[in-house]
PDB file of C-alpha atoms in Angstrom:
ATOM      1  CA  LEU A 124       0.162  -0.198   0.344  1.00 52.00           C
ATOM      2  CA  VAL A 125       1.536   3.259  -1.328  1.00 59.00           C
ATOM      3  CA  LEU A 126      -0.132   6.346   0.147  1.00 63.00           C
ATOM      4  CA  TRP A 127       2.194   9.283  -0.615  1.00 64.00           C
ATOM      5  CA  GLY A 128       5.069   7.394  -3.157  1.00 63.00           C
ATOM      6  CA  GLY A 129       8.844   8.669  -2.584  1.00 63.00           C
ATOM      7  CA  ASP A 130       9.389   5.143  -0.701  1.00 64.00           C
ATOM      8  CA  ARG A 131      11.694   3.536  -2.815  1.00 69.00           C
ATOM      9  CA  VAL A 132      15.036   4.187  -4.619  1.00 62.00           C
ATOM     10  CA  GLN A 133      14.245   6.693  -7.638  1.00 64.00           C
ATOM     11  CA  ALA A 134      17.932   7.461  -9.028  1.00 64.00           C
ATOM     12  CA  THR A 135      21.369   6.348  -8.452  1.00 68.00           C
ATOM     13  CA  SER A 136      24.693   7.936  -9.422  1.00 67.00           C
ATOM     14  CA  GLN A 137      28.571   6.898 -10.012  1.00 72.00           C
ATOM     15  CA  LEU A 138      30.866   9.558  -8.429  1.00 73.00           C
ATOM     16  CA  GLY A 139      33.827   8.092  -9.926  1.00 77.00           C
ATOM     17  CA  ASP A 140      35.986   8.931  -6.553  1.00 83.00           C
ATOM     18  CA  PRO A 141      36.787   6.317  -3.698  1.00 86.00           C
ATOM     19  CA  ILE A 142      34.724   7.387  -0.716  1.00 92.00           C
ATOM     20  CA  HIS A 143      36.479   7.323   2.635  1.00 94.00           C
ATOM     21  CA  ALA A 144      33.747   9.068   4.876  1.00 96.00           C
ATOM     22  CA  VAL A 145      30.366  11.177   4.204  1.00 96.00           C
ATOM     23  CA  ALA A 146      28.718  13.625   6.128  1.00 96.00           C
ATOM     24  CA  ILE A 147      24.775  14.608   5.702  1.00 95.00           C
ATOM     25  CA  GLU A 148      23.879  18.313   6.075  1.00 94.00           C
ATOM     26  CA  HIS A 149      20.047  18.277   6.735  1.00 91.00           C
ATOM     27  CA  ARG A 150      18.179  21.528   5.395  1.00 88.00           C
ATOM     28  CA  ARG A 151      18.361  24.423   7.401  1.00 80.00           C
ATOM     29  CA  ASP A 152      15.960  27.210   7.279  1.00 75.00           C
ATOM     30  CA  GLU A 153      17.519  30.764   7.548  1.00 67.00           C
ATOM     31  CA  PRO A 154      15.454  33.908   9.077  1.00 67.00           C
ATOM     32  CA  GLY A 155      15.707  36.524   6.114  1.00 64.00           C
ATOM     33  CA  SER A 156      17.507  33.952   3.182  1.00 63.00           C
ATOM     34  CA  ALA A 157      16.996  30.785   1.236  1.00 66.00           C
ATOM     35  CA  ARG A 158      16.961  27.330   2.466  1.00 69.00           C
ATOM     36  CA  ALA A 159      20.597  26.046   3.060  1.00 82.00           C
ATOM     37  CA  GLY A 160      21.921  22.215   3.562  1.00 85.00           C
ATOM     38  CA  GLU A 161      20.556  19.389   1.888  1.00 90.00           C
ATOM     39  CA  ARG A 162      24.138  18.074   0.643  1.00 94.00           C
ATOM     40  CA  LEU A 163      26.032  15.435   1.038  1.00 95.00           C
ATOM     41  CA  HIS A 164      29.705  15.991   1.687  1.00 96.00           C
ATOM     42  CA  ILE A 165      32.117  13.200   0.624  1.00 97.00           C
ATOM     43  CA  ALA A 166      35.926  12.558   1.457  1.00 97.00           C
ATOM     44  CA  THR A 167      38.121  11.188  -0.707  1.00 96.00           C
ATOM     45  CA  GLY A 168      40.890  10.829   0.423  1.00 95.00           C
ATOM     46  CA  ASP A 169      42.347  13.882  -1.365  1.00 96.00           C
ATOM     47  CA  ILE A 170      39.555  15.790  -1.525  1.00 95.00           C
ATOM     48  CA  VAL A 171      36.120  16.867   0.401  1.00 96.00           C
ATOM     49  CA  ARG A 172      33.778  16.585  -2.280  1.00 95.00           C
ATOM     50  CA  THR A 173      29.962  18.528  -1.963  1.00 95.00           C
ATOM     51  CA  GLU A 174      26.920  17.419  -3.719  1.00 94.00           C
ATOM     52  CA  ASP A 175      23.822  19.169  -3.685  1.00 92.00           C
ATOM     53  CA  LEU A 176      20.815  16.684  -3.185  1.00 90.00           C
ATOM     54  CA  ARG A 177      17.975  18.981  -4.734  1.00 88.00           C
ATOM     55  CA  THR A 178      20.041  19.690  -8.139  1.00 89.00           C
ATOM     56  CA  ARG A 179      22.149  16.552  -8.006  1.00 89.00           C
ATOM     57  CA  GLN A 180      25.170  18.387  -8.882  1.00 92.00           C
ATOM     58  CA  THR A 181      28.667  19.158  -7.435  1.00 93.00           C
ATOM     59  CA  ILE A 182      28.940  22.250  -6.199  1.00 93.00           C
ATOM     60  CA  GLY A 183      32.686  21.944  -4.116  1.00 93.00           C
ATOM     61  CA  ARG A 184      35.635  20.484  -4.321  1.00 94.00           C
ATOM     62  CA  ILE A 185      37.938  21.348  -1.139  1.00 95.00           C
ATOM     63  CA  THR A 186      41.559  19.975  -1.274  1.00 95.00           C
ATOM     64  CA  ALA A 187      41.662  17.835   2.056  1.00 96.00           C
ATOM     65  CA  PRO A 188      44.548  14.993   1.500  1.00 96.00           C
ATOM     66  CA  GLY A 189      44.405  11.946   4.183  1.00 97.00           C
ATOM     67  CA  VAL A 190      41.169  13.324   5.416  1.00 97.00           C
ATOM     68  CA  GLY A 191      39.190  10.191   6.588  1.00 96.00           C
ATOM     69  CA  ALA A 192      36.030  11.305   9.039  1.00 97.00           C
ATOM     70  CA  LEU A 193      33.426  14.163   8.496  1.00 98.00           C
ATOM     71  CA  ALA A 194      31.098  15.192  11.144  1.00 97.00           C
ATOM     72  CA  ILE A 195      28.451  18.308  11.088  1.00 96.00           C
ATOM     73  CA  ASP A 196      28.134  20.977  14.083  1.00 96.00           C
ATOM     74  CA  PRO A 197      24.642  20.534  15.184  1.00 93.00           C
ATOM     75  CA  THR A 198      25.588  24.106  17.300  1.00 92.00           C
ATOM     76  CA  GLU A 199      26.620  26.217  14.055  1.00 92.00           C
ATOM     77  CA  PRO A 200      26.978  25.865  10.387  1.00 93.00           C
ATOM     78  CA  ARG A 201      30.452  23.808  10.268  1.00 96.00           C
ATOM     79  CA  LEU A 202      31.872  20.966   8.901  1.00 97.00           C
ATOM     80  CA  PHE A 203      34.561  19.139  10.849  1.00 98.00           C
ATOM     81  CA  LEU A 204      37.402  17.252   9.070  1.00 98.00           C
ATOM     82  CA  GLY A 205      39.896  14.421  10.902  1.00 98.00           C
ATOM     83  CA  ASP A 206      43.011  13.476   9.040  1.00 97.00           C
ATOM     84  CA  ASP A 207      45.236  10.489   9.225  1.00 97.00           C
ATOM     85  CA  GLU A 208      47.743  12.835  10.735  1.00 96.00           C
ATOM     86  CA  GLY A 209      44.884  13.824  13.504  1.00 97.00           C
ATOM     87  CA  THR A 210      44.698  17.241  12.515  1.00 98.00           C
ATOM     88  CA  ILE A 211      40.679  18.322  13.508  1.00 98.00           C
ATOM     89  CA  SER A 212      39.951  21.276  11.156  1.00 98.00           C
ATOM     90  CA  THR A 213      36.869  23.240  10.330  1.00 98.00           C
ATOM     91  CA  ILE A 214      35.172  24.419   7.302  1.00 97.00           C
ATOM     92  CA  GLU A 215      31.803  27.130   7.606  1.00 96.00           C
ATOM     93  CA  LEU A 216      29.022  25.202   5.667  1.00 94.00           C
ATOM     94  CA  ASP A 217      27.963  28.813   4.175  1.00 91.00           C
ATOM     95  CA  LEU A 218      31.598  29.002   2.320  1.00 93.00           C
ATOM     96  CA  ILE A 219      30.808  25.986   0.457  1.00 92.00           C
ATOM     97  CA  GLY A 220      29.637  26.912  -3.504  1.00 87.00           C
ATOM     98  CA  LEU A 221      30.164  30.195  -3.367  1.00 85.00           C
ATOM     99  CA  GLY A 222      31.868  31.226  -6.746  1.00 80.00           C
ATOM    100  CA  GLY A 223      31.358  27.973  -8.191  1.00 83.00           C
ATOM    101  CA  PRO A 224      32.789  24.387  -7.415  1.00 80.00           C
ATOM    102  CA  GLU A 225      36.529  24.938  -8.433  1.00 80.00           C
ATOM    103  CA  VAL A 226      36.951  27.507  -6.061  1.00 82.00           C
ATOM    104  CA  ASP A 227      38.773  26.221  -2.963  1.00 87.00           C
ATOM    105  CA  ILE A 228      38.511  26.998   0.775  1.00 93.00           C
ATOM    106  CA  THR A 229      41.537  26.007   2.769  1.00 95.00           C
ATOM    107  CA  PRO A 230      39.924  24.645   6.415  1.00 96.00           C
ATOM    108  CA  VAL A 231      40.994  26.307   9.871  1.00 97.00           C
ATOM    109  CA  GLU A 232      42.751  23.676  12.095  1.00 98.00           C
ATOM    110  CA  LEU A 233      41.099  23.262  15.345  1.00 97.00           C
ATOM    111  CA  ALA A 234      43.179  20.688  17.352  1.00 97.00           C
ATOM    112  CA  SER A 235      45.687  17.947  16.766  1.00 97.00           C
ATOM    113  CA  VAL A 236      45.148  14.728  18.948  1.00 96.00           C
ATOM    114  CA  GLY A 237      47.864  12.738  18.095  1.00 94.00           C
ATOM    115  CA  HIS A 238      46.225   9.775  16.996  1.00 96.00           C
ATOM    116  CA  PRO A 239      44.568   8.796  12.940  1.00 96.00           C
ATOM    117  CA  VAL A 240      41.139   9.981  12.915  1.00 97.00           C
ATOM    118  CA  ASP A 241      38.982   7.669  11.494  1.00 96.00           C
ATOM    119  CA  HIS A 242      35.441   8.741  13.367  1.00 95.00           C
ATOM    120  CA  LEU A 243      34.211  12.251  14.383  1.00 96.00           C
ATOM    121  CA  LEU A 244      31.379  12.688  16.596  1.00 93.00           C
ATOM    122  CA  VAL A 245      30.344  16.457  17.370  1.00 94.00           C
ATOM    123  CA  THR A 246      27.523  16.462  20.510  1.00 90.00           C
ATOM    124  CA  ASP A 247      24.684  18.598  20.672  1.00 88.00           C
ATOM    125  CA  GLU A 248      26.692  20.770  23.031  1.00 87.00           C
ATOM    126  CA  GLY A 249      29.540  21.544  20.343  1.00 91.00           C
ATOM    127  CA  THR A 250      31.818  18.754  21.931  1.00 91.00           C
ATOM    128  CA  VAL A 251      34.291  16.794  19.298  1.00 94.00           C
ATOM    129  CA  LEU A 252      34.755  13.661  19.868  1.00 93.00           C
ATOM    130  CA  ALA A 253      37.321  12.300  17.606  1.00 95.00           C
ATOM    131  CA  ALA A 254      38.558   8.501  17.556  1.00 93.00           C
ATOM    132  CA  SER A 255      41.141   5.584  15.762  1.00 94.00           C
ATOM    133  CA  ASP A 256      40.612   2.087  16.749  1.00 90.00           C
ATOM    134  CA  ALA A 257      41.694   2.319  19.934  1.00 90.00           C
ATOM    135  CA  ASP A 258      42.342   6.153  20.919  1.00 92.00           C
ATOM    136  CA  LEU A 259      39.593   8.341  21.787  1.00 92.00           C
ATOM    137  CA  THR A 260      39.854  12.074  22.038  1.00 93.00           C
ATOM    138  CA  VAL A 261      37.200  14.642  23.526  1.00 93.00           C
ATOM    139  CA  ILE A 262      37.925  18.509  22.030  1.00 95.00           C
ATOM    140  CA  ASP A 263      36.227  21.584  23.180  1.00 95.00           C
ATOM    141  CA  GLY A 264      34.714  22.534  19.629  1.00 95.00           C
ATOM    142  CA  SER A 265      35.037  26.381  20.228  1.00 95.00           C
ATOM    143  CA  SER A 266      38.755  26.439  21.810  1.00 96.00           C
ATOM    144  CA  GLY A 267      40.566  23.256  20.554  1.00 96.00           C
ATOM    145  CA  GLU A 268      41.081  22.521  24.120  1.00 95.00           C
ATOM    146  CA  ILE A 269      41.973  19.110  24.622  1.00 94.00           C
ATOM    147  CA  LEU A 270      39.374  18.082  27.595  1.00 91.00           C
ATOM    148  CA  GLY A 271      40.215  14.056  27.838  1.00 91.00           C
ATOM    149  CA  ARG A 272      41.984  11.048  25.937  1.00 90.00           C
ATOM    150  CA  THR A 273      41.287   7.381  26.908  1.00 87.00           C
ATOM    151  CA  GLU A 274      42.078   3.791  25.165  1.00 86.00           C
ATOM    152  CA  PHE A 275      39.689   1.480  23.962  1.00 81.00           C
ATOM    153  CA  THR A 276      39.902  -1.857  22.269  1.00 79.00           C
ATOM    154  CA  GLY A 277      38.392  -2.094  18.645  1.00 83.00           C
ATOM    155  CA  ILE A 278      36.403   1.236  18.333  1.00 86.00           C
ATOM    156  CA  ALA A 279      34.053   0.681  15.072  1.00 87.00           C
ATOM    157  CA  ASP A 280      31.934   4.078  15.722  1.00 87.00           C
ATOM    158  CA  LEU A 281      30.641   6.930  17.918  1.00 86.00           C
ATOM    159  CA  SER A 282      27.280   7.897  18.890  1.00 83.00           C
ATOM    160  CA  THR A 283      25.534  10.377  21.310  1.00 76.00           C
ATOM    161  CA  ALA A 284      23.745   8.659  24.402  1.00 63.00           C
ATOM    162  CA  GLY A 285      21.782  11.467  25.861  1.00 63.00           C
ATOM    163  CA  ALA A 286      23.015  14.154  28.580  1.00 62.00           C
ATOM    164  CA  GLY A 287      22.659  15.090  31.880  1.00 65.00           C
ATOM    165  CA  PRO A 288      24.108  15.015  35.363  1.00 65.00           C
ATOM    166  CA  VAL A 289      25.211  11.141  36.168  1.00 67.00           C
ATOM    167  CA  VAL A 290      26.169   9.881  39.694  1.00 72.00           C
ATOM    168  CA  GLN A 291      28.372   6.732  39.916  1.00 73.00           C
ATOM    169  CA  GLY A 292      27.793   4.502  42.772  1.00 77.00           C
ATOM    170  CA  ASP A 293      28.984   1.382  44.828  1.00 83.00           C
ATOM    171  CA  PRO A 294      25.747  -0.085  46.072  1.00 83.00           C
ATOM    172  CA  ALA A 295      27.730  -2.180  48.410  1.00 85.00           C
ATOM    173  CA  ALA A 296      28.678   1.200  50.180  1.00 84.00           C
ATOM    174  CA  ILE A 297      24.996   2.303  50.370  1.00 85.00           C
ATOM    175  CA  PRO A 298      23.326   0.983  53.678  1.00 85.00           C
ATOM    176  CA  GLU A 299      19.674   2.796  53.198  1.00 88.00           C
ATOM    177  CA  PRO A 300      18.864   1.815  49.588  1.00 88.00           C
ATOM    178  CA  ALA A 301      15.407   3.260  49.747  1.00 90.00           C
ATOM    179  CA  ALA A 302      16.828   6.766  51.722  1.00 88.00           C
ATOM    180  CA  VAL A 303      19.151   7.359  49.124  1.00 86.00           C
ATOM    181  CA  ALA A 304      16.782   6.458  46.015  1.00 86.00           C
ATOM    182  CA  GLU A 305      15.109   9.379  47.228  1.00 87.00           C
ATOM    183  CA  VAL A 306      17.660  11.811  47.243  1.00 82.00           C
ATOM    184  CA  LEU A 307      18.674  10.702  43.819  1.00 82.00           C
ATOM    185  CA  ALA A 308      15.374  10.987  42.411  1.00 82.00           C
ATOM    186  CA  GLU A 309      15.045  14.823  43.822  1.00 79.00           C
ATOM    187  CA  VAL A 310      18.411  15.466  42.488  1.00 72.00           C
ATOM    188  CA  LEU A 311      18.692  14.047  39.377  1.00 74.00           C
ATOM    189  CA  GLY A 312      14.787  13.063  38.429  1.00 77.00           C
ATOM    190  CA  GLY A 313      13.979   9.507  37.328  1.00 80.00           C
ATOM    191  CA  ASP A 314      11.771   6.950  39.341  1.00 86.00           C
ATOM    192  CA  ALA A 315      13.243   6.405  43.334  1.00 88.00           C
ATOM    193  CA  LEU A 316      11.609   2.860  43.209  1.00 91.00           C
ATOM    194  CA  ASP A 317      13.830   1.846  40.077  1.00 89.00           C
ATOM    195  CA  TYR A 318      16.951   3.451  41.588  1.00 88.00           C
ATOM    196  CA  GLU A 319      16.118   1.271  45.112  1.00 90.00           C
ATOM    197  CA  SER A 320      15.627  -1.891  42.456  1.00 90.00           C
ATOM    198  CA  ARG A 321      18.986  -1.351  40.905  1.00 87.00           C
ATOM    199  CA  ILE A 322      21.034  -0.716  44.157  1.00 89.00           C
ATOM    200  CA  ALA A 323      19.534  -3.871  45.254  1.00 89.00           C
ATOM    201  CA  ASN A 324      20.201  -6.059  42.541  1.00 89.00           C
ATOM    202  CA  ALA A 325      23.393  -5.281  41.699  1.00 86.00           C
ATOM    203  CA  ALA A 326      25.871  -7.590  41.486  1.00 85.00           C
ATOM    204  CA  THR A 327      28.709  -7.830  43.759  1.00 83.00           C
ATOM    205  CA  GLY A 328      31.865  -5.638  42.875  1.00 80.00           C
ATOM    206  CA  THR A 329      30.022  -3.674  40.141  1.00 82.00           C
ATOM    207  CA  THR A 330      28.853   0.145  40.227  1.00 81.00           C
ATOM    208  CA  VAL A 331      26.119   1.677  39.208  1.00 81.00           C
ATOM    209  CA  LEU A 332      25.284   4.377  37.235  1.00 76.00           C
ATOM    210  CA  PHE A 333      21.802   6.964  38.344  1.00 77.00           C
ATOM    211  CA  GLY A 334      20.536   9.791  36.051  1.00 71.00           C
ATOM    212  CA  SER A 335      20.743  10.782  32.242  1.00 61.00           C
ATOM    213  CA  PRO A 336      21.327   9.220  30.505  1.00 51.00           C
ATOM    214  CA  GLY A 337      21.667   6.163  33.001  1.00 46.00           C
ATOM    215  CA  ARG A 338      18.303   6.201  34.426  1.00 48.00           C
TER     216      ARG A 338
END
């Protein structure tokens, strides 16, 4: 049953370039100007190529050797680039396409993380997460300050999981679960009975996260 159509593949294209990473720039309705966005940014290993999703035309080609990770900033119109040398750079989205696809733009360096950047994620607060397959670096998206770095085993991708206050507790050190659960619910939100149950049922030697996103 098809009501409105548009629910199947209607066209395909051959880019003719290798694809190392892509980032979708969703439509942005800006007051006092025409709509923006609706573009696809593609890192080929040598350039970042931008395709207009409405006209299906290439509107930008930016020199970017070694770039293998892209991310759109949800807080302001910026494209983040991460390369094999560990450099995080940005491009103002509104500059892409001005003057035609052959007008090159120089990315602005934000930070250097000291490891290859295979994955990039920008949170709703503008914090940048850059990862290789084993290293994760957190960066202030405004200043470029390195906020922290840690190692993992086999990082496959990055994704947001909510934001908000969180308390990590040792259930074995909580003598009155019901009373503590009530206080946690008042401070962090969530359900006191759920907190009490999680304290009581926690496995020996483990800790529990209370609050958002671990409510």
